[in-house]
PDB file of C-alpha atoms in Angstrom:
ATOM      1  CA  UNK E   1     -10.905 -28.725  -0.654  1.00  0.00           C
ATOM      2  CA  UNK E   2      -8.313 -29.286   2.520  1.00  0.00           C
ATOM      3  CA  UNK E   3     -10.047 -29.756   5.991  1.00  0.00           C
ATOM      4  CA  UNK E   4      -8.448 -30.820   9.785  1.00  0.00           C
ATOM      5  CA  UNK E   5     -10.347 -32.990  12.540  1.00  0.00           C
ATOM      6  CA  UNK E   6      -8.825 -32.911  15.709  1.00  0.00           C
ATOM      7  CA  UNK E   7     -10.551 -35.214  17.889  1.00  0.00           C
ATOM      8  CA  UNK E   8     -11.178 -34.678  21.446  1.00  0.00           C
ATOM      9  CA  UNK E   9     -11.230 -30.788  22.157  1.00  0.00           C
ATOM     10  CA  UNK E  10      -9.912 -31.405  25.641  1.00  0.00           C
ATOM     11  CA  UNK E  11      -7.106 -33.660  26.725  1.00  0.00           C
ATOM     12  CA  UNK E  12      -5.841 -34.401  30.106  1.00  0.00           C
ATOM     13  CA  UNK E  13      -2.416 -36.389  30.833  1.00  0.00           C
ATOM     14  CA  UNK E  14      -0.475 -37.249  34.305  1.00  0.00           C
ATOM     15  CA  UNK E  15       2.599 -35.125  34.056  1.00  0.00           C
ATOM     16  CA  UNK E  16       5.178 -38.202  33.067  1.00  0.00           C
ATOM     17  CA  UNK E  17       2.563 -39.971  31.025  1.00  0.00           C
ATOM     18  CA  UNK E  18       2.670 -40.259  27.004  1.00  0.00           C
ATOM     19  CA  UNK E  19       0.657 -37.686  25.050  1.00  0.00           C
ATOM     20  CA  UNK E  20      -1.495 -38.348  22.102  1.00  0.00           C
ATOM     21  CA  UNK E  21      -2.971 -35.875  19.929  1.00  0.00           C
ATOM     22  CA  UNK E  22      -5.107 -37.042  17.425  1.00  0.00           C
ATOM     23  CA  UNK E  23      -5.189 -35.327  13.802  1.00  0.00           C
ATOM     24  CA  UNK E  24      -6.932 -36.549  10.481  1.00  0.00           C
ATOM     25  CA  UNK E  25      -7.460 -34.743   7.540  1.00  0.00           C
ATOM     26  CA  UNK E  26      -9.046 -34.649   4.262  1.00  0.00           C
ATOM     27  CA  UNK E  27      -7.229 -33.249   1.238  1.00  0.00           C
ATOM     28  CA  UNK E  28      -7.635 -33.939  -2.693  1.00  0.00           C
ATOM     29  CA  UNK E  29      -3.432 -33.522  -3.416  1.00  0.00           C
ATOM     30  CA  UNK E  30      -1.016 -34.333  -1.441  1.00  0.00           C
ATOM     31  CA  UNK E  31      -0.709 -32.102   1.756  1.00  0.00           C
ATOM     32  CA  UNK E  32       1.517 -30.476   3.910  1.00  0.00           C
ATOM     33  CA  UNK E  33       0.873 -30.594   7.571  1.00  0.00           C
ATOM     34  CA  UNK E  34       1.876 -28.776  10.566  1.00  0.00           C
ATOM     35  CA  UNK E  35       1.333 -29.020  14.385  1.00  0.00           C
ATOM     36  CA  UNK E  36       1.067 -25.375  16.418  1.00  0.00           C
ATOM     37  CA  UNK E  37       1.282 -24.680  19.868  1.00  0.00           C
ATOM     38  CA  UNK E  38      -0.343 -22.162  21.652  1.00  0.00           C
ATOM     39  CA  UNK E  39       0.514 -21.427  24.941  1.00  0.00           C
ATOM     40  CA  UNK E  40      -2.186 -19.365  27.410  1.00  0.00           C
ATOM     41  CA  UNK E  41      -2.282 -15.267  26.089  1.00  0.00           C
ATOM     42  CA  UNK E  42       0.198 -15.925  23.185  1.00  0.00           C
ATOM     43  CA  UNK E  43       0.617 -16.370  19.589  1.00  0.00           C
ATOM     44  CA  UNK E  44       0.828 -19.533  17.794  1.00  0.00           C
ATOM     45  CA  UNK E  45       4.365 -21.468  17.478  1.00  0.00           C
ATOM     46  CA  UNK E  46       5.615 -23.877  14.554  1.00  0.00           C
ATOM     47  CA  UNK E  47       5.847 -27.261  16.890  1.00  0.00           C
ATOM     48  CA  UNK E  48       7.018 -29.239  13.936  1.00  0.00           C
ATOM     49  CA  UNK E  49       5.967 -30.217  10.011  1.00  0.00           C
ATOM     50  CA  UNK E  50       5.780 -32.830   7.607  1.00  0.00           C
ATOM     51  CA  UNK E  51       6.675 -31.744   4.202  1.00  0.00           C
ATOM     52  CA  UNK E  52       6.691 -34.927   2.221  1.00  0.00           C
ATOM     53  CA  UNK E  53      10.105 -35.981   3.125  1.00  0.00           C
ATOM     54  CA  UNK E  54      10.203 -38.391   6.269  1.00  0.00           C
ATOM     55  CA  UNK E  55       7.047 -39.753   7.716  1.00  0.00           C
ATOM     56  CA  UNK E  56       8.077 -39.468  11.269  1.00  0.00           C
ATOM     57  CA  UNK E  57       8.989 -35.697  11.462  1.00  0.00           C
ATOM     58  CA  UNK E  58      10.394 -35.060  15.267  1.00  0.00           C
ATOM     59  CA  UNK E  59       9.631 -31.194  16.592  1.00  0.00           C
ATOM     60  CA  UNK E  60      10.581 -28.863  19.472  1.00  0.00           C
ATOM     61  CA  UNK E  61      10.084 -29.492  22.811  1.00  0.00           C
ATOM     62  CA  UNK E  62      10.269 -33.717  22.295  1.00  0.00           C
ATOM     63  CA  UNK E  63       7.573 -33.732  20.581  1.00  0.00           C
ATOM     64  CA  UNK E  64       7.284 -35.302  17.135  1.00  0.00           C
ATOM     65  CA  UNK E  65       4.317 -36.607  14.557  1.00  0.00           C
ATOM     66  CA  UNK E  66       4.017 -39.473  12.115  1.00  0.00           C
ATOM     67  CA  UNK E  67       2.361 -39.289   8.918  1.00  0.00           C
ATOM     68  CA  UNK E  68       0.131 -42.240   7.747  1.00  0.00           C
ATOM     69  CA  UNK E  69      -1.163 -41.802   4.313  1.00  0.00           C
ATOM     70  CA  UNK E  70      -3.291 -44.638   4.527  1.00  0.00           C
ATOM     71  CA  UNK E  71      -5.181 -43.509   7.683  1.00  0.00           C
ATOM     72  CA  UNK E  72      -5.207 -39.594   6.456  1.00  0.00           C
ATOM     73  CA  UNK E  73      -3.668 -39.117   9.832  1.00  0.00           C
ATOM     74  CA  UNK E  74      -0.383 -37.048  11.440  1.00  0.00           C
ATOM     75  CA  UNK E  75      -1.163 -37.623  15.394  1.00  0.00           C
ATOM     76  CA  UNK E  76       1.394 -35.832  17.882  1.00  0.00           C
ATOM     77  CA  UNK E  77       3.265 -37.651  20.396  1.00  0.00           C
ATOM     78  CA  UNK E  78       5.520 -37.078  23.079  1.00  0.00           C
ATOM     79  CA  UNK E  79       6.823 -40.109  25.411  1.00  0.00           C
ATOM     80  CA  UNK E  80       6.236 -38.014  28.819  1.00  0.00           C
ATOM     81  CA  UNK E  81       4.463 -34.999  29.533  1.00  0.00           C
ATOM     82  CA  UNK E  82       5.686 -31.887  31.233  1.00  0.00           C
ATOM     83  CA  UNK E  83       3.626 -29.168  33.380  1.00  0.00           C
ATOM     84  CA  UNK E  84       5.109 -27.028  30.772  1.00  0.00           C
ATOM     85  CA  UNK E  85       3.150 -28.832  28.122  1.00  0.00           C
ATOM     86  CA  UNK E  86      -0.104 -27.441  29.079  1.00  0.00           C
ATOM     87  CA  UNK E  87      -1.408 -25.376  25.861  1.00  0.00           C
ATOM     88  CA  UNK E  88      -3.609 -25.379  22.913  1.00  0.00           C
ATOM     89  CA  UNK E  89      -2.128 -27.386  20.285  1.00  0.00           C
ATOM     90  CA  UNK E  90      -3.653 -27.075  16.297  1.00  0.00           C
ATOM     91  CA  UNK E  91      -3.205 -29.440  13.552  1.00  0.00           C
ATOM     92  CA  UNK E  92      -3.277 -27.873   9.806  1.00  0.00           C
ATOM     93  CA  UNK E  93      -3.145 -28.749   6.497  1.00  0.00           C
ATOM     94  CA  UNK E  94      -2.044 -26.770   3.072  1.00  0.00           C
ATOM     95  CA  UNK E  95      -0.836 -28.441  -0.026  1.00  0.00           C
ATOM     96  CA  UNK E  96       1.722 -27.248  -2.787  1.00  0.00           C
ATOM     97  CA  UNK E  97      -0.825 -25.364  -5.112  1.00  0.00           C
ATOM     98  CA  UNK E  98      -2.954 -23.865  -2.751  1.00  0.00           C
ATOM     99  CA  UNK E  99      -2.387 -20.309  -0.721  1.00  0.00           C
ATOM    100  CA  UNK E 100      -4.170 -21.474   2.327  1.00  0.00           C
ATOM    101  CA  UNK E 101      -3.696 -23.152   5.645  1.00  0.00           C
ATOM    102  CA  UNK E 102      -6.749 -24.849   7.338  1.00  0.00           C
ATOM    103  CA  UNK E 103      -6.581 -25.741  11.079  1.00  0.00           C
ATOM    104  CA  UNK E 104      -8.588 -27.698  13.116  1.00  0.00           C
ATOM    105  CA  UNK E 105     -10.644 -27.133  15.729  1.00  0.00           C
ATOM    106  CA  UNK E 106      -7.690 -27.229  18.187  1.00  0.00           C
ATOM    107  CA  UNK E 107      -6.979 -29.286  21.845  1.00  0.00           C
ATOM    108  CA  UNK E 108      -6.127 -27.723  25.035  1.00  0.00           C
ATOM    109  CA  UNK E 109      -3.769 -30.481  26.897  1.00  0.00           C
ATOM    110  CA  UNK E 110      -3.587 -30.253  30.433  1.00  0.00           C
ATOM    111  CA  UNK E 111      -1.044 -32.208  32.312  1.00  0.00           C
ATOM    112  CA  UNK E 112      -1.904 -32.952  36.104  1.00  0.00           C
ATOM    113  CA  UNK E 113       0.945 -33.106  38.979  1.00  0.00           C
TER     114      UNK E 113
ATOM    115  CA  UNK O   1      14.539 -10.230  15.100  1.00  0.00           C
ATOM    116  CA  UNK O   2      12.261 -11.349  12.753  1.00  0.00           C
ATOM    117  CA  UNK O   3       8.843  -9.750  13.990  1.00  0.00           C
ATOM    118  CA  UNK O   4       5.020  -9.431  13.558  1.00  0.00           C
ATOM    119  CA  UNK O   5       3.413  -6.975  15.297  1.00  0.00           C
ATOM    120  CA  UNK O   6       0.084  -5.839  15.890  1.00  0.00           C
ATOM    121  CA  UNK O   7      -2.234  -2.631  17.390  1.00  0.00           C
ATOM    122  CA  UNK O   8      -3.805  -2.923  19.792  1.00  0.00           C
ATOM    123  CA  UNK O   9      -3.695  -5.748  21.465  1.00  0.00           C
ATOM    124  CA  UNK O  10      -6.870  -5.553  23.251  1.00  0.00           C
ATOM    125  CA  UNK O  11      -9.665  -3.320  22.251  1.00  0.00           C
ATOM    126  CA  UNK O  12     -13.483  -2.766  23.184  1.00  0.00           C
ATOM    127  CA  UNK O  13     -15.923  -1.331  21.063  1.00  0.00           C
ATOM    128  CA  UNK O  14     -18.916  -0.473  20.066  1.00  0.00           C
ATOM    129  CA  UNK O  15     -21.625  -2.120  17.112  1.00  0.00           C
ATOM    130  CA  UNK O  16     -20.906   0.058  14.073  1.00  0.00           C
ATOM    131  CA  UNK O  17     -18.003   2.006  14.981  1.00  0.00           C
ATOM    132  CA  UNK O  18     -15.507   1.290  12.444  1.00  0.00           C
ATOM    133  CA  UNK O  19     -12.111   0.285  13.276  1.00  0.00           C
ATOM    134  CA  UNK O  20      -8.844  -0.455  12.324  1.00  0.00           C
ATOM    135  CA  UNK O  21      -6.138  -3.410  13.244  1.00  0.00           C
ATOM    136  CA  UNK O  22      -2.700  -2.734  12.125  1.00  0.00           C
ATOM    137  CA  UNK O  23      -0.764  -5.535  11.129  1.00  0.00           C
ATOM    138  CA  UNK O  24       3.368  -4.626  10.038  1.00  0.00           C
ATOM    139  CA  UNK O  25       6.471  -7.510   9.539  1.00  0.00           C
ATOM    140  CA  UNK O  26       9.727  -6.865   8.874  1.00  0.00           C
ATOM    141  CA  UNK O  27      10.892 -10.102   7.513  1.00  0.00           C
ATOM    142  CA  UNK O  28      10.040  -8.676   3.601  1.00  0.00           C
ATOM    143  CA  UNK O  29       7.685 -11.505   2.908  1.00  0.00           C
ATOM    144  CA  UNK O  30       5.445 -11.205   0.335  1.00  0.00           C
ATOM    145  CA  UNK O  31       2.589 -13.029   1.773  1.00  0.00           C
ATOM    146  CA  UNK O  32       0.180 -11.971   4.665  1.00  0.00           C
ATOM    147  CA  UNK O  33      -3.010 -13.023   5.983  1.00  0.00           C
ATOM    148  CA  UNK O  34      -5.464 -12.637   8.691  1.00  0.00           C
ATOM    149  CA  UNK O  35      -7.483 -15.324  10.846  1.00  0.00           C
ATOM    150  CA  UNK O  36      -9.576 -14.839  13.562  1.00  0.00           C
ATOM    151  CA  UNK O  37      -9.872 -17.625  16.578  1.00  0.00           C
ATOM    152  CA  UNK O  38     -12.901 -18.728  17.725  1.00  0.00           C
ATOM    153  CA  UNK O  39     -13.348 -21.589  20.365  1.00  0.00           C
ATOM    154  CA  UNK O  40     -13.966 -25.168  19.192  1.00  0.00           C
ATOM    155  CA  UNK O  41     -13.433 -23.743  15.491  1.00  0.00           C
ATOM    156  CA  UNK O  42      -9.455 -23.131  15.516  1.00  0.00           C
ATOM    157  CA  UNK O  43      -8.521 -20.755  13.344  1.00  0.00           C
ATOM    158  CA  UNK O  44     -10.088 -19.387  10.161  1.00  0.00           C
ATOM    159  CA  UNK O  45      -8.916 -17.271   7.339  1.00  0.00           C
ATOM    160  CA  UNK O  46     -10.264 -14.291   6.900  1.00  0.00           C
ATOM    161  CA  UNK O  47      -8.043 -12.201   4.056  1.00  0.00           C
ATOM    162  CA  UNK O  48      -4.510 -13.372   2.537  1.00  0.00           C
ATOM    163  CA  UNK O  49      -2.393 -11.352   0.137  1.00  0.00           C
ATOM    164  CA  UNK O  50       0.676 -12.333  -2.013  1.00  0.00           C
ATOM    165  CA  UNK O  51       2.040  -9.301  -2.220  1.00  0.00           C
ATOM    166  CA  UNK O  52       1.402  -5.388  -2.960  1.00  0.00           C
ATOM    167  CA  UNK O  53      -1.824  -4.622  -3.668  1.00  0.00           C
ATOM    168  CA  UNK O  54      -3.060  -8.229  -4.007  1.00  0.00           C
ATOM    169  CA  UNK O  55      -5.647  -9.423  -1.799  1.00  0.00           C
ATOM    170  CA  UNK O  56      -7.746 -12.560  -2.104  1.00  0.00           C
ATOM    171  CA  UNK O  57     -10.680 -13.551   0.365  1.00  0.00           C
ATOM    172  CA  UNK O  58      -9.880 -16.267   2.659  1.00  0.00           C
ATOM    173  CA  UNK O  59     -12.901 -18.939   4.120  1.00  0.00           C
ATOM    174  CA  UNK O  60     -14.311 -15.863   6.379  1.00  0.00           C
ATOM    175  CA  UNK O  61     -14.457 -12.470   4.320  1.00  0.00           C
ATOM    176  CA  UNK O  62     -17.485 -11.218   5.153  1.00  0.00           C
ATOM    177  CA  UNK O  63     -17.716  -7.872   7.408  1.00  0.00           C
ATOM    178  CA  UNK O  64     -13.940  -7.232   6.762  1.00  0.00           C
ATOM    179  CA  UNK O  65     -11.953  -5.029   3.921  1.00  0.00           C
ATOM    180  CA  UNK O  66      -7.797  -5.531   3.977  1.00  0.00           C
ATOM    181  CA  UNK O  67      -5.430  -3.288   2.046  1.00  0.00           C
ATOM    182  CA  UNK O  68      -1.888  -3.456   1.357  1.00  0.00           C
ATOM    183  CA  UNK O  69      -0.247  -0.870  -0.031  1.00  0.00           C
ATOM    184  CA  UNK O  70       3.057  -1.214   1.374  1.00  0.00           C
ATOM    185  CA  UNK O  71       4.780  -5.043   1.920  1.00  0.00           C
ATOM    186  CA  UNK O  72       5.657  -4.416   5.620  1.00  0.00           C
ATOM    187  CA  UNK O  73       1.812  -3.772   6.546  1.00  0.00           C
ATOM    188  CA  UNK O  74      -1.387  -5.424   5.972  1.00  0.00           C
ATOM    189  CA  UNK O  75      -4.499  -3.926   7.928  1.00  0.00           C
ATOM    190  CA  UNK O  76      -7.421  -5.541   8.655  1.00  0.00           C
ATOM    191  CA  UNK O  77     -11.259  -2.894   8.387  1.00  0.00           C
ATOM    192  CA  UNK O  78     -13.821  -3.089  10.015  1.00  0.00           C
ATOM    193  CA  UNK O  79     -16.127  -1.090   9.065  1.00  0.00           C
ATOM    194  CA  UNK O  80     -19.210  -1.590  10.777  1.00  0.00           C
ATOM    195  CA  UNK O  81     -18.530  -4.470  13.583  1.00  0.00           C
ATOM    196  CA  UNK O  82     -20.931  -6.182  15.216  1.00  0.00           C
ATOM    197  CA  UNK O  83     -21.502  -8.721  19.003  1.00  0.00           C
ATOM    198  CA  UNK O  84     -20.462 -11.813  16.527  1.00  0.00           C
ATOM    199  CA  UNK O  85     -16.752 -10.232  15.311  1.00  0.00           C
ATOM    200  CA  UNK O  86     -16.184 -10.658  18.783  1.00  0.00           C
ATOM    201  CA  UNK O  87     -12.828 -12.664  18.297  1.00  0.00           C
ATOM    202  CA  UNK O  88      -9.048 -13.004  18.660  1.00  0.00           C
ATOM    203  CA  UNK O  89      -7.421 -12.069  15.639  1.00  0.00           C
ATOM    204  CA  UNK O  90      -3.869 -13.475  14.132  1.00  0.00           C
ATOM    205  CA  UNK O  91      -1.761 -11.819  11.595  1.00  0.00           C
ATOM    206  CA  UNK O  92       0.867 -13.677   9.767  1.00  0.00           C
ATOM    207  CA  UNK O  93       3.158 -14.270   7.406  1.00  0.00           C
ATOM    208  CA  UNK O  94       3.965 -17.125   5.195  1.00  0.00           C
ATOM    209  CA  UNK O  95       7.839 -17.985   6.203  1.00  0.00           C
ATOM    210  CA  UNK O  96       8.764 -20.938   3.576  1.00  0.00           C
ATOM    211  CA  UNK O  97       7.394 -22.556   0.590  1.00  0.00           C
ATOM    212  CA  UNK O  98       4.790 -25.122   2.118  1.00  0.00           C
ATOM    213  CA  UNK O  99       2.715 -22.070   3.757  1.00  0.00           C
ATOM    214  CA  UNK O 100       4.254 -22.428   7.079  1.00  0.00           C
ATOM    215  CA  UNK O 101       3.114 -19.499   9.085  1.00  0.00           C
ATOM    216  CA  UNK O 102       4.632 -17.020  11.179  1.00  0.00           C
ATOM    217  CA  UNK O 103       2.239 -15.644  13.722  1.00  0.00           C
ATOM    218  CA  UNK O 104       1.761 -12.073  15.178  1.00  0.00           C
ATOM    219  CA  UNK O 105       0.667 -11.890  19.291  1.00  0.00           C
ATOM    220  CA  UNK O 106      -3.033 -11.507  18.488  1.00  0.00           C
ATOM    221  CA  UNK O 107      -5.484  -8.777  18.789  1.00  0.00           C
ATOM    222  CA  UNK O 108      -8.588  -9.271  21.091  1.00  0.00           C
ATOM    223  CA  UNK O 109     -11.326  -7.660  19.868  1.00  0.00           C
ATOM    224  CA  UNK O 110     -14.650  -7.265  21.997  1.00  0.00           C
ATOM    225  CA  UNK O 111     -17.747  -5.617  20.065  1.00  0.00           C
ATOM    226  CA  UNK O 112     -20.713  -4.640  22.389  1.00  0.00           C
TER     227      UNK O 112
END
């Protein structure tokens, strides 16, 4: 079984600050993870993934995520924010056998002016 | 351009009038799937299929059929909905071999 926490369900950031979105998540085999963005009255968008190459995979939009094995973690980062950065974001986990991707609960990141 | 598309995009109904979202892609991927997005609980699966008439239930299944008779389309039934299928639904399609995902606009369903 494969499952995504995403802690903190809201996030707010001074446009220019870092951002930090937290992601752990349980999973018997090794996993693959992704971070989506969501942006208000759209689909979801492939921000970046980690596919057991490098740890530190780097995305669109600046962003990029590091994968820690030994804290079952793969937070999202980006050095300074951007008004345009406001969305939902989701974390999600598959592995190679499975046919399933499992998402967390998702965090909305607003960025103030 | 690679494409998922869905119909409607917004629809309103009523308990127990059965309904149909249409879900087509024209990448020619074999796999499809449908979630449905509920605040504070991300997404969840609700049918996937690997290919022509191969479906498989998802963590969601119940009060939904799926068919797929063709590889461009994979619909998602309801056949009796009800207040609590009150959602926003996702198509997609599985893009790459680590079951990346390639999302459709949504459909935002409101049963009264």
């Amino acid at each position: 079984a494969q499952s995504v926490t995403q802690l903190g369900s809201h996030v707010s950031v001074s446009e220019g600050a870092l951002v930090l979105l937290r992601c752990n998540y349980s999973s018997s085999v090794p996993p693959y993870l992704f971070w989506y963005v969501q942006y208000p009255n759209q689909g979801l968008q492939l921000l970046l993934k980690y596919t057991s190459a490098a740890t530190l995979v780097k995305g669109i939009n600046g962003f990029e995520a590091e994968f820690k094995k030994s804290e079952t973690s793969f937070h999202l980062t980006k050095p300074s924010a951007h008004m345009s950065d406001a969305a939902e974001y989701f974390c999600a986990v598959s592995h190679n056998a499975g046919n399933m991707l499992t998402f967390g609960g998702g965090t909305r990141l607003m960025v103030k002016p | 351009e690679a494409q998922v598309t869905q119909n409607p995009r917004y629809l309103i109904t009523v308990t127990g009038k059965k309904l149909t979202v249409t879900c087509s892609q024209n990448m020619n991927h074999e796999y499809m799937s449908w979630y449905r997005q509920d605040p504070g609980l991300g997404l969840r699966q609700i049918y996937y299929s690997m290919n022509v008439e191969v479906t498989d239930k998802g963590d969601v299944p119940e009060g939904y059929k799926v068919s797929r008779k063709e590889k461009r389309n994979f619909p998602l039934i309801l056949e009796s909905p009800s207040p609590n299928q009150t959602s926003l639904y996702f198509c997609a399609t599985r893009t790459g071999a680590y079951n990346e995902q390639f999302f459709g606009p949504g459909t935002r369903l409101t049963v009264l």
